[in-house]
Amino acid sequence: MSKLGPISGFPEWLPAQRMAEQYLLQKIQRTFELFGFAPIETRAIEPLSVLLSKGDDKEIYVIKRLHEDADAPDEKWGLHFDLTVPFARYVQEFRHQLHFPFKRYQIQKVWRGERKQEGRYREFYQCDIDVVGQGHLSVSYDAEMPILLHQVLAQLPIPAVKIKLNNRKLLEGFYRGLGIENFTQVLRIIDKLAKIGADRVVGLLISELHLSDENAQKCLLLGQIKSDDLSFIAEVEQLGVQHPLMIEGLAELTQVMRACDVLPPGSIEVDLSIARGLDYYTGSVYEGVMLGHEHIGAVCSGGRYDNLIASDHKQQGFPGIGVSIGITRILGYLLGRNLLQMSRSTPVAVMIILPDEAARTEAQRVAFRLRERGISTDIYHQPQNFGKQMQSAQKRGIPYVWFMGDVPQVKNLHTGIQQPASIDTWQPEACYEKLTITLTRS
RNA sequence: GUGGGCGUAGCUCAGUCGGUAGAGCUCUGGAUUGUGAUUCCAGCGGUCGUGGGUUCGAGCCCCAUCGUCCACCCCA
């Protein structure tokens, strides 16, 4: 026991906080299923070769047995750093048993070796959905993603999330139309626009990538385009760049924006500075930020990947699209700033007051019956003043206490109302039955 | 990994020029001998992150180290 206390980047919550986390995870899971996604879980580890093939320079934790033979085979494993790469491997492995287009969700922990900061962890949950097609995948799925994100996030007790939308083909075509080759480098710099501003972006494009003043300006102008309607089309065309890939991207983006008409105003916008990770995205890309809390970065993100899942020699490939919700980032931030109020720190809905030891048998009989009826029930651990017992219940947020007797009574600790109650019919009021979470301020 | 800020009670922090360690909240007990939240009283709780140095004397000054936060990098 040399190392006690927290390990940096590996959060551990108190019961009330974990209940809040489970609450969010359950809401998310239910919405994923509403949209027709099926659950899977992949193992925590993958061969290093799988992780490294698409992972760029991710910080990966390598797994090793303590008593591993010195001459053990070379196969090395690592903890997965996201859920998309393991999913790609999974699809390839089980492709003959899956139905395409395959819609799946996956809610699991992932691990990254990055340095801890607010909103940034080394062990955290990702809530991931993806759709994978065989040979072809309709652009209508590109539109389903932001709609789903909005419907999931809008019902959670968190600040409003704005989803930003872009398309890699549009950007790449535009840059190619200008004769720029190092596409991903330009993306990397344009992506910083919101953070470092227009002047420094242009400066970097010229100094680091040796773009001409004119090209740097055009890249900036493209990156500065934002709109919550279709006006971005004219703005892009006005820049006078021609390229087939750009036209294609523009058309896809338009189709997605049109489909998002069902969303309330202000919940989505086109933002041509959004690039996302530099690795496998090929078309639509998404990123969501909490309004008023943009500094912690994206709380959800994703995009289309047409080449992530390698094709069978003669067969067509498996284009996919997906998004991920960073529930640990959201929750860690809100809890760290005390922006969430949980109504209780235990699932218990009613606690039975224990007058003396002789009453324990009766208390257990009452508890048995209430639990049988699906009511989370606990018995106070020792005989004590009723005041003490009630105070204890109140501190843990338990909404009701139960007084045994010839005519049993139940008291609501929120309202102070005490009434006769029967173990066969009493129900907690709906608003007190389960944990409630409220967002304070913001 | 690189650079900067900060480490004092469980939490938030004060601590003057270097002179024996403080407050609020929390927690425990009592006022209140079976019905809570308010109020009042008392108590518990610190090797001042750690190690070294300067000094008659260090929470305070110096060095190192660890932790943490911020920026870079990258991302949920």
PDB file of N, CA and C in Angstrom, chain A residues 54-145:
ATOM      1  N   LYS A  54      -4.525   3.049 -36.973  1.00  0.00           N
ATOM      2  CA  LYS A  54      -5.363   4.214 -37.258  1.00  0.00           C
ATOM      3  C   LYS A  54      -5.236   5.276 -36.184  1.00  0.00           C
ATOM      4  N   GLY A  55      -4.386   5.075 -35.257  1.00  0.00           N
ATOM      5  CA  GLY A  55      -4.412   5.931 -34.086  1.00  0.00           C
ATOM      6  C   GLY A  55      -3.457   7.094 -34.085  1.00  0.00           C
ATOM      7  N   ASP A  56      -2.729   7.282 -35.150  1.00  0.00           N
ATOM      8  CA  ASP A  56      -1.736   8.358 -35.164  1.00  0.00           C
ATOM      9  C   ASP A  56      -0.799   8.228 -33.976  1.00  0.00           C
ATOM     10  N   ASP A  57      -0.562   9.327 -33.290  1.00  0.00           N
ATOM     11  CA  ASP A  57       0.363   9.239 -32.165  1.00  0.00           C
ATOM     12  C   ASP A  57      -0.385   9.299 -30.848  1.00  0.00           C
ATOM     13  N   LYS A  58      -1.394   8.449 -30.717  1.00  0.00           N
ATOM     14  CA  LYS A  58      -2.133   8.384 -29.465  1.00  0.00           C
ATOM     15  C   LYS A  58      -1.233   7.832 -28.351  1.00  0.00           C
ATOM     16  N   GLU A  59      -1.531   8.299 -27.147  1.00  0.00           N
ATOM     17  CA  GLU A  59      -0.812   7.775 -25.985  1.00  0.00           C
ATOM     18  C   GLU A  59      -1.539   6.528 -25.498  1.00  0.00           C
ATOM     19  N   ILE A  60      -0.961   5.369 -25.725  1.00  0.00           N
ATOM     20  CA  ILE A  60      -1.641   4.107 -25.455  1.00  0.00           C
ATOM     21  C   ILE A  60      -1.027   3.417 -24.243  1.00  0.00           C
ATOM     22  N   TYR A  61      -1.894   2.870 -23.370  1.00  0.00           N
ATOM     23  CA  TYR A  61      -1.411   2.057 -22.258  1.00  0.00           C
ATOM     24  C   TYR A  61      -1.190   0.634 -22.743  1.00  0.00           C
ATOM     25  N   VAL A  62      -0.001   0.117 -22.532  1.00  0.00           N
ATOM     26  CA  VAL A  62       0.328  -1.224 -22.965  1.00  0.00           C
ATOM     27  C   VAL A  62       0.082  -2.194 -21.814  1.00  0.00           C
ATOM     28  N   ILE A  63      -0.514  -3.352 -22.122  1.00  0.00           N
ATOM     29  CA  ILE A  63      -0.843  -4.363 -21.121  1.00  0.00           C
ATOM     30  C   ILE A  63       0.228  -5.446 -21.120  1.00  0.00           C
ATOM     31  N   LYS A  64       0.656  -5.797 -19.919  1.00  0.00           N
ATOM     32  CA  LYS A  64       1.678  -6.836 -19.830  1.00  0.00           C
ATOM     33  C   LYS A  64       1.430  -7.676 -18.589  1.00  0.00           C
ATOM     34  N   ARG A  65       1.581  -9.010 -18.692  1.00  0.00           N
ATOM     35  CA  ARG A  65       1.424  -9.865 -17.520  1.00  0.00           C
ATOM     36  C   ARG A  65       2.636  -9.737 -16.624  1.00  0.00           C
ATOM     37  N   LEU A  66       2.376  -9.705 -15.306  1.00  0.00           N
ATOM     38  CA  LEU A  66       3.471  -9.522 -14.356  1.00  0.00           C
ATOM     39  C   LEU A  66       4.488 -10.657 -14.466  1.00  0.00           C
ATOM     40  N   HIS A  67       3.962 -11.890 -14.613  1.00  0.00           N
ATOM     41  CA  HIS A  67       4.868 -13.044 -14.641  1.00  0.00           C
ATOM     42  C   HIS A  67       5.094 -13.548 -16.057  1.00  0.00           C
ATOM     43  N   GLU A  68       5.076 -12.621 -16.977  1.00  0.00           N
ATOM     44  CA  GLU A  68       5.235 -13.006 -18.371  1.00  0.00           C
ATOM     45  C   GLU A  68       6.602 -13.669 -18.587  1.00  0.00           C
ATOM     46  N   ASP A  69       6.585 -14.761 -19.364  1.00  0.00           N
ATOM     47  CA  ASP A  69       7.851 -15.418 -19.684  1.00  0.00           C
ATOM     48  C   ASP A  69       8.735 -14.487 -20.493  1.00  0.00           C
ATOM     49  N   ALA A  70       9.990 -14.595 -20.240  1.00  0.00           N
ATOM     50  CA  ALA A  70      10.925 -13.741 -20.967  1.00  0.00           C
ATOM     51  C   ALA A  70      10.870 -14.017 -22.461  1.00  0.00           C
ATOM     52  N   ASP A  71      10.582 -15.294 -22.799  1.00  0.00           N
ATOM     53  CA  ASP A  71      10.563 -15.634 -24.218  1.00  0.00           C
ATOM     54  C   ASP A  71       9.140 -15.743 -24.766  1.00  0.00           C
ATOM     55  N   ALA A  72       8.221 -14.970 -24.145  1.00  0.00           N
ATOM     56  CA  ALA A  72       6.845 -14.974 -24.617  1.00  0.00           C
ATOM     57  C   ALA A  72       6.770 -14.420 -26.036  1.00  0.00           C
ATOM     58  N   PRO A  73       5.723 -14.839 -26.771  1.00  0.00           N
ATOM     59  CA  PRO A  73       5.592 -14.321 -28.130  1.00  0.00           C
ATOM     60  C   PRO A  73       5.455 -12.807 -28.147  1.00  0.00           C
ATOM     61  N   ASP A  74       5.699 -12.227 -29.276  1.00  0.00           N
ATOM     62  CA  ASP A  74       5.805 -10.781 -29.383  1.00  0.00           C
ATOM     63  C   ASP A  74       4.483 -10.038 -29.354  1.00  0.00           C
ATOM     64  N   GLU A  75       3.383 -10.791 -29.344  1.00  0.00           N
ATOM     65  CA  GLU A  75       2.090 -10.126 -29.438  1.00  0.00           C
ATOM     66  C   GLU A  75       1.876  -9.172 -28.266  1.00  0.00           C
ATOM     67  N   LYS A  76       1.686  -7.904 -28.581  1.00  0.00           N
ATOM     68  CA  LYS A  76       1.499  -6.900 -27.531  1.00  0.00           C
ATOM     69  C   LYS A  76       0.080  -6.347 -27.593  1.00  0.00           C
ATOM     70  N   TRP A  77      -0.470  -6.081 -26.423  1.00  0.00           N
ATOM     71  CA  TRP A  77      -1.826  -5.547 -26.336  1.00  0.00           C
ATOM     72  C   TRP A  77      -1.802  -4.165 -25.695  1.00  0.00           C
ATOM     73  N   GLY A  78      -2.833  -3.412 -26.003  1.00  0.00           N
ATOM     74  CA  GLY A  78      -2.985  -2.101 -25.377  1.00  0.00           C
ATOM     75  C   GLY A  78      -4.443  -1.834 -25.065  1.00  0.00           C
ATOM     76  N   LEU A  79      -4.706  -0.944 -24.082  1.00  0.00           N
ATOM     77  CA  LEU A  79      -6.079  -0.539 -23.780  1.00  0.00           C
ATOM     78  C   LEU A  79      -6.579   0.364 -24.906  1.00  0.00           C
ATOM     79  N   HIS A  80      -7.827   0.177 -25.322  1.00  0.00           N
ATOM     80  CA  HIS A  80      -8.325   1.008 -26.422  1.00  0.00           C
ATOM     81  C   HIS A  80      -8.468   2.468 -26.000  1.00  0.00           C
ATOM     82  N   PHE A  81      -8.170   3.364 -26.940  1.00  0.00           N
ATOM     83  CA  PHE A  81      -8.219   4.810 -26.662  1.00  0.00           C
ATOM     84  C   PHE A  81      -9.487   5.450 -27.215  1.00  0.00           C
ATOM     85  N   ASP A  82     -10.262   4.685 -27.993  1.00  0.00           N
ATOM     86  CA  ASP A  82     -11.592   5.115 -28.398  1.00  0.00           C
ATOM     87  C   ASP A  82     -12.402   3.859 -28.699  1.00  0.00           C
ATOM     88  N   LEU A  83     -13.639   4.021 -29.168  1.00  0.00           N
ATOM     89  CA  LEU A  83     -14.462   2.853 -29.445  1.00  0.00           C
ATOM     90  C   LEU A  83     -14.652   2.620 -30.937  1.00  0.00           C
ATOM     91  N   THR A  84     -14.199   3.557 -31.731  1.00  0.00           N
ATOM     92  CA  THR A  84     -14.381   3.432 -33.176  1.00  0.00           C
ATOM     93  C   THR A  84     -13.400   2.442 -33.779  1.00  0.00           C
ATOM     94  N   VAL A  85     -12.156   2.516 -33.355  1.00  0.00           N
ATOM     95  CA  VAL A  85     -11.142   1.609 -33.885  1.00  0.00           C
ATOM     96  C   VAL A  85     -11.430   0.148 -33.499  1.00  0.00           C
ATOM     97  N   PRO A  86     -11.772  -0.132 -32.216  1.00  0.00           N
ATOM     98  CA  PRO A  86     -12.169  -1.513 -31.893  1.00  0.00           C
ATOM     99  C   PRO A  86     -13.410  -1.951 -32.672  1.00  0.00           C
ATOM    100  N   PHE A  87     -14.335  -1.022 -32.881  1.00  0.00           N
ATOM    101  CA  PHE A  87     -15.545  -1.351 -33.622  1.00  0.00           C
ATOM    102  C   PHE A  87     -15.214  -1.724 -35.070  1.00  0.00           C
ATOM    103  N   ALA A  88     -14.285  -1.010 -35.654  1.00  0.00           N
ATOM    104  CA  ALA A  88     -13.875  -1.320 -37.027  1.00  0.00           C
ATOM    105  C   ALA A  88     -13.332  -2.750 -37.095  1.00  0.00           C
ATOM    106  N   ARG A  89     -12.528  -3.092 -36.104  1.00  0.00           N
ATOM    107  CA  ARG A  89     -11.989  -4.449 -36.042  1.00  0.00           C
ATOM    108  C   ARG A  89     -13.115  -5.471 -35.866  1.00  0.00           C
ATOM    109  N   TYR A  90     -14.075  -5.132 -35.013  1.00  0.00           N
ATOM    110  CA  TYR A  90     -15.219  -6.005 -34.718  1.00  0.00           C
ATOM    111  C   TYR A  90     -16.043  -6.264 -35.976  1.00  0.00           C
ATOM    112  N   VAL A  91     -16.308  -5.207 -36.732  1.00  0.00           N
ATOM    113  CA  VAL A  91     -17.108  -5.341 -37.947  1.00  0.00           C
ATOM    114  C   VAL A  91     -16.412  -6.266 -38.935  1.00  0.00           C
ATOM    115  N   GLN A  92     -15.111  -6.073 -39.043  1.00  0.00           N
ATOM    116  CA  GLN A  92     -14.359  -6.900 -39.971  1.00  0.00           C
ATOM    117  C   GLN A  92     -14.427  -8.373 -39.559  1.00  0.00           C
ATOM    118  N   GLU A  93     -14.335  -8.578 -38.245  1.00  0.00           N
ATOM    119  CA  GLU A  93     -14.306  -9.937 -37.726  1.00  0.00           C
ATOM    120  C   GLU A  93     -15.663 -10.635 -37.858  1.00  0.00           C
ATOM    121  N   PHE A  94     -16.743  -9.907 -37.606  1.00  0.00           N
ATOM    122  CA  PHE A  94     -18.065 -10.531 -37.577  1.00  0.00           C
ATOM    123  C   PHE A  94     -18.916 -10.172 -38.789  1.00  0.00           C
ATOM    124  N   ARG A  95     -18.291  -9.701 -39.873  1.00  0.00           N
ATOM    125  CA  ARG A  95     -19.057  -9.143 -40.984  1.00  0.00           C
ATOM    126  C   ARG A  95     -20.039 -10.138 -41.591  1.00  0.00           C
ATOM    127  N   HIS A  96     -19.751 -11.442 -41.483  1.00  0.00           N
ATOM    128  CA  HIS A  96     -20.653 -12.417 -42.083  1.00  0.00           C
ATOM    129  C   HIS A  96     -21.885 -12.667 -41.226  1.00  0.00           C
ATOM    130  N   GLN A  97     -21.859 -12.191 -39.980  1.00  0.00           N
ATOM    131  CA  GLN A  97     -23.004 -12.427 -39.104  1.00  0.00           C
ATOM    132  C   GLN A  97     -23.807 -11.165 -38.826  1.00  0.00           C
ATOM    133  N   LEU A  98     -23.401 -10.060 -39.419  1.00  0.00           N
ATOM    134  CA  LEU A  98     -24.079  -8.786 -39.163  1.00  0.00           C
ATOM    135  C   LEU A  98     -24.978  -8.417 -40.333  1.00  0.00           C
ATOM    136  N   HIS A  99     -25.998  -7.617 -40.044  1.00  0.00           N
ATOM    137  CA  HIS A  99     -26.871  -7.108 -41.100  1.00  0.00           C
ATOM    138  C   HIS A  99     -26.511  -5.656 -41.374  1.00  0.00           C
ATOM    139  N   PHE A 100     -26.345  -5.347 -42.648  1.00  0.00           N
ATOM    140  CA  PHE A 100     -25.960  -3.986 -43.010  1.00  0.00           C
ATOM    141  C   PHE A 100     -27.126  -3.262 -43.677  1.00  0.00           C
ATOM    142  N   PRO A 101     -27.235  -1.941 -43.528  1.00  0.00           N
ATOM    143  CA  PRO A 101     -26.381  -1.116 -42.681  1.00  0.00           C
ATOM    144  C   PRO A 101     -26.538  -1.485 -41.204  1.00  0.00           C
ATOM    145  N   PHE A 102     -25.424  -1.601 -40.536  1.00  0.00           N
ATOM    146  CA  PHE A 102     -25.374  -2.039 -39.142  1.00  0.00           C
ATOM    147  C   PHE A 102     -25.310  -0.820 -38.234  1.00  0.00           C
ATOM    148  N   LYS A 103     -26.322  -0.708 -37.372  1.00  0.00           N
ATOM    149  CA  LYS A 103     -26.350   0.407 -36.416  1.00  0.00           C
ATOM    150  C   LYS A 103     -26.067  -0.151 -35.031  1.00  0.00           C
ATOM    151  N   ARG A 104     -25.009   0.319 -34.434  1.00  0.00           N
ATOM    152  CA  ARG A 104     -24.708  -0.183 -33.091  1.00  0.00           C
ATOM    153  C   ARG A 104     -24.329   0.963 -32.149  1.00  0.00           C
ATOM    154  N   TYR A 105     -24.628   0.727 -30.848  1.00  0.00           N
ATOM    155  CA  TYR A 105     -24.085   1.659 -29.853  1.00  0.00           C
ATOM    156  C   TYR A 105     -23.223   0.911 -28.869  1.00  0.00           C
ATOM    157  N   GLN A 106     -22.356   1.651 -28.226  1.00  0.00           N
ATOM    158  CA  GLN A 106     -21.346   1.066 -27.360  1.00  0.00           C
ATOM    159  C   GLN A 106     -21.033   2.115 -26.302  1.00  0.00           C
ATOM    160  N   ILE A 107     -21.268   1.770 -25.041  1.00  0.00           N
ATOM    161  CA  ILE A 107     -20.973   2.714 -23.959  1.00  0.00           C
ATOM    162  C   ILE A 107     -19.940   2.055 -23.057  1.00  0.00           C
ATOM    163  N   GLN A 108     -18.708   2.514 -23.145  1.00  0.00           N
ATOM    164  CA  GLN A 108     -17.622   1.872 -22.397  1.00  0.00           C
ATOM    165  C   GLN A 108     -16.571   2.900 -22.031  1.00  0.00           C
ATOM    166  N   LYS A 109     -15.698   2.455 -21.141  1.00  0.00           N
ATOM    167  CA  LYS A 109     -14.566   3.307 -20.790  1.00  0.00           C
ATOM    168  C   LYS A 109     -13.468   3.195 -21.834  1.00  0.00           C
ATOM    169  N   VAL A 110     -12.734   4.284 -22.014  1.00  0.00           N
ATOM    170  CA  VAL A 110     -11.541   4.269 -22.853  1.00  0.00           C
ATOM    171  C   VAL A 110     -10.407   4.911 -22.064  1.00  0.00           C
ATOM    172  N   TRP A 111      -9.171   4.672 -22.522  1.00  0.00           N
ATOM    173  CA  TRP A 111      -7.998   5.140 -21.776  1.00  0.00           C
ATOM    174  C   TRP A 111      -7.018   5.891 -22.680  1.00  0.00           C
ATOM    175  N   ARG A 112      -6.595   7.027 -22.217  1.00  0.00           N
ATOM    176  CA  ARG A 112      -5.582   7.775 -22.960  1.00  0.00           C
ATOM    177  C   ARG A 112      -4.513   8.267 -21.999  1.00  0.00           C
ATOM    178  N   GLY A 113      -3.285   8.264 -22.471  1.00  0.00           N
ATOM    179  CA  GLY A 113      -2.173   8.617 -21.594  1.00  0.00           C
ATOM    180  C   GLY A 113      -1.879  10.092 -21.525  1.00  0.00           C
ATOM    181  N   GLU A 114      -2.866  10.918 -21.836  1.00  0.00           N
ATOM    182  CA  GLU A 114      -2.573  12.345 -21.889  1.00  0.00           C
ATOM    183  C   GLU A 114      -2.535  12.973 -20.509  1.00  0.00           C
ATOM    184  N   ARG A 115      -1.946  14.139 -20.459  1.00  0.00           N
ATOM    185  CA  ARG A 115      -1.819  14.826 -19.193  1.00  0.00           C
ATOM    186  C   ARG A 115      -3.173  15.355 -18.740  1.00  0.00           C
ATOM    187  N   LYS A 116      -3.461  15.235 -17.456  1.00  0.00           N
ATOM    188  CA  LYS A 116      -4.770  15.602 -16.952  1.00  0.00           C
ATOM    189  C   LYS A 116      -4.952  17.119 -16.947  1.00  0.00           C
ATOM    190  N   GLN A 117      -6.148  17.545 -17.350  1.00  0.00           N
ATOM    191  CA  GLN A 117      -6.570  18.931 -17.215  1.00  0.00           C
ATOM    192  C   GLN A 117      -8.064  18.921 -16.989  1.00  0.00           C
ATOM    193  N   GLU A 118      -8.638  20.106 -16.698  1.00  0.00           N
ATOM    194  CA  GLU A 118     -10.080  20.126 -16.504  1.00  0.00           C
ATOM    195  C   GLU A 118     -10.777  19.649 -17.781  1.00  0.00           C
ATOM    196  N   GLY A 119     -11.714  18.717 -17.623  1.00  0.00           N
ATOM    197  CA  GLY A 119     -12.425  18.210 -18.780  1.00  0.00           C
ATOM    198  C   GLY A 119     -11.619  17.223 -19.593  1.00  0.00           C
ATOM    199  N   ARG A 120     -10.533  16.769 -19.046  1.00  0.00           N
ATOM    200  CA  ARG A 120      -9.640  15.909 -19.806  1.00  0.00           C
ATOM    201  C   ARG A 120      -9.127  14.821 -18.873  1.00  0.00           C
ATOM    202  N   TYR A 121      -9.435  13.593 -19.176  1.00  0.00           N
ATOM    203  CA  TYR A 121      -9.131  12.504 -18.252  1.00  0.00           C
ATOM    204  C   TYR A 121      -8.301  11.429 -18.940  1.00  0.00           C
ATOM    205  N   ARG A 122      -7.796  10.516 -18.131  1.00  0.00           N
ATOM    206  CA  ARG A 122      -7.046   9.393 -18.687  1.00  0.00           C
ATOM    207  C   ARG A 122      -7.915   8.143 -18.754  1.00  0.00           C
ATOM    208  N   GLU A 123      -8.957   8.113 -17.932  1.00  0.00           N
ATOM    209  CA  GLU A 123      -9.949   7.034 -18.002  1.00  0.00           C
ATOM    210  C   GLU A 123     -11.312   7.698 -18.045  1.00  0.00           C
ATOM    211  N   PHE A 124     -12.076   7.452 -19.097  1.00  0.00           N
ATOM    212  CA  PHE A 124     -13.367   8.130 -19.211  1.00  0.00           C
ATOM    213  C   PHE A 124     -14.328   7.337 -20.086  1.00  0.00           C
ATOM    214  N   TYR A 125     -15.626   7.665 -19.943  1.00  0.00           N
ATOM    215  CA  TYR A 125     -16.650   7.006 -20.740  1.00  0.00           C
ATOM    216  C   TYR A 125     -16.798   7.674 -22.089  1.00  0.00           C
ATOM    217  N   GLN A 126     -16.979   6.856 -23.111  1.00  0.00           N
ATOM    218  CA  GLN A 126     -17.472   7.344 -24.377  1.00  0.00           C
ATOM    219  C   GLN A 126     -18.781   6.637 -24.676  1.00  0.00           C
ATOM    220  N   CYS A 127     -19.749   7.425 -25.140  1.00  0.00           N
ATOM    221  CA  CYS A 127     -21.026   6.863 -25.568  1.00  0.00           C
ATOM    222  C   CYS A 127     -21.049   6.989 -27.073  1.00  0.00           C
ATOM    223  N   ASP A 128     -20.873   5.863 -27.731  1.00  0.00           N
ATOM    224  CA  ASP A 128     -20.541   5.864 -29.141  1.00  0.00           C
ATOM    225  C   ASP A 128     -21.654   5.224 -29.956  1.00  0.00           C
ATOM    226  N   ILE A 129     -22.033   5.869 -31.059  1.00  0.00           N
ATOM    227  CA  ILE A 129     -22.904   5.199 -32.022  1.00  0.00           C
ATOM    228  C   ILE A 129     -22.257   5.275 -33.390  1.00  0.00           C
ATOM    229  N   ASP A 130     -22.458   4.231 -34.161  1.00  0.00           N
ATOM    230  CA  ASP A 130     -21.970   4.219 -35.528  1.00  0.00           C
ATOM    231  C   ASP A 130     -22.947   3.472 -36.415  1.00  0.00           C
ATOM    232  N   VAL A 131     -22.946   3.838 -37.681  1.00  0.00           N
ATOM    233  CA  VAL A 131     -23.648   3.078 -38.709  1.00  0.00           C
ATOM    234  C   VAL A 131     -22.607   2.680 -39.738  1.00  0.00           C
ATOM    235  N   VAL A 132     -22.608   1.407 -40.114  1.00  0.00           N
ATOM    236  CA  VAL A 132     -21.666   0.954 -41.127  1.00  0.00           C
ATOM    237  C   VAL A 132     -22.448   0.302 -42.255  1.00  0.00           C
ATOM    238  N   GLY A 133     -22.114   0.699 -43.475  1.00  0.00           N
ATOM    239  CA  GLY A 133     -22.770   0.112 -44.643  1.00  0.00           C
ATOM    240  C   GLY A 133     -21.821  -0.818 -45.373  1.00  0.00           C
ATOM    241  N   GLN A 134     -22.404  -1.644 -46.220  1.00  0.00           N
ATOM    242  CA  GLN A 134     -21.571  -2.540 -47.020  1.00  0.00           C
ATOM    243  C   GLN A 134     -21.473  -1.945 -48.423  1.00  0.00           C
ATOM    244  N   GLY A 135     -20.308  -1.434 -48.755  1.00  0.00           N
ATOM    245  CA  GLY A 135     -20.109  -0.845 -50.076  1.00  0.00           C
ATOM    246  C   GLY A 135     -20.593   0.586 -50.198  1.00  0.00           C
ATOM    247  N   HIS A 136     -21.746   0.861 -49.597  1.00  0.00           N
ATOM    248  CA  HIS A 136     -22.305   2.204 -49.729  1.00  0.00           C
ATOM    249  C   HIS A 136     -23.051   2.560 -48.450  1.00  0.00           C
ATOM    250  N   LEU A 137     -23.048   3.855 -48.118  1.00  0.00           N
ATOM    251  CA  LEU A 137     -23.798   4.308 -46.950  1.00  0.00           C
ATOM    252  C   LEU A 137     -24.429   5.660 -47.272  1.00  0.00           C
ATOM    253  N   SER A 138     -25.738   5.704 -47.209  1.00  0.00           N
ATOM    254  CA  SER A 138     -26.480   6.906 -47.611  1.00  0.00           C
ATOM    255  C   SER A 138     -26.093   8.136 -46.798  1.00  0.00           C
ATOM    256  N   VAL A 139     -26.107   9.288 -47.464  1.00  0.00           N
ATOM    257  CA  VAL A 139     -25.833  10.552 -46.774  1.00  0.00           C
ATOM    258  C   VAL A 139     -26.939  10.875 -45.771  1.00  0.00           C
ATOM    259  N   SER A 140     -28.079  10.208 -45.894  1.00  0.00           N
ATOM    260  CA  SER A 140     -29.142  10.478 -44.919  1.00  0.00           C
ATOM    261  C   SER A 140     -28.667  10.142 -43.505  1.00  0.00           C
ATOM    262  N   TYR A 141     -27.734   9.194 -43.383  1.00  0.00           N
ATOM    263  CA  TYR A 141     -27.181   8.891 -42.052  1.00  0.00           C
ATOM    264  C   TYR A 141     -26.323  10.036 -41.530  1.00  0.00           C
ATOM    265  N   ASP A 142     -25.721  10.782 -42.445  1.00  0.00           N
ATOM    266  CA  ASP A 142     -24.952  11.955 -42.021  1.00  0.00           C
ATOM    267  C   ASP A 142     -25.854  12.952 -41.305  1.00  0.00           C
ATOM    268  N   ALA A 143     -27.126  12.981 -41.744  1.00  0.00           N
ATOM    269  CA  ALA A 143     -28.079  13.911 -41.131  1.00  0.00           C
ATOM    270  C   ALA A 143     -28.663  13.349 -39.846  1.00  0.00           C
ATOM    271  N   GLU A 144     -28.703  12.013 -39.750  1.00  0.00           N
ATOM    272  CA  GLU A 144     -29.282  11.411 -38.548  1.00  0.00           C
ATOM    273  C   GLU A 144     -28.431  11.704 -37.309  1.00  0.00           C
ATOM    274  N   MET A 145     -27.117  11.809 -37.520  1.00  0.00           N
ATOM    275  CA  MET A 145     -26.216  11.996 -36.373  1.00  0.00           C
ATOM    276  C   MET A 145     -26.487  13.280 -35.578  1.00  0.00           C
TER     277      MET A 145
END
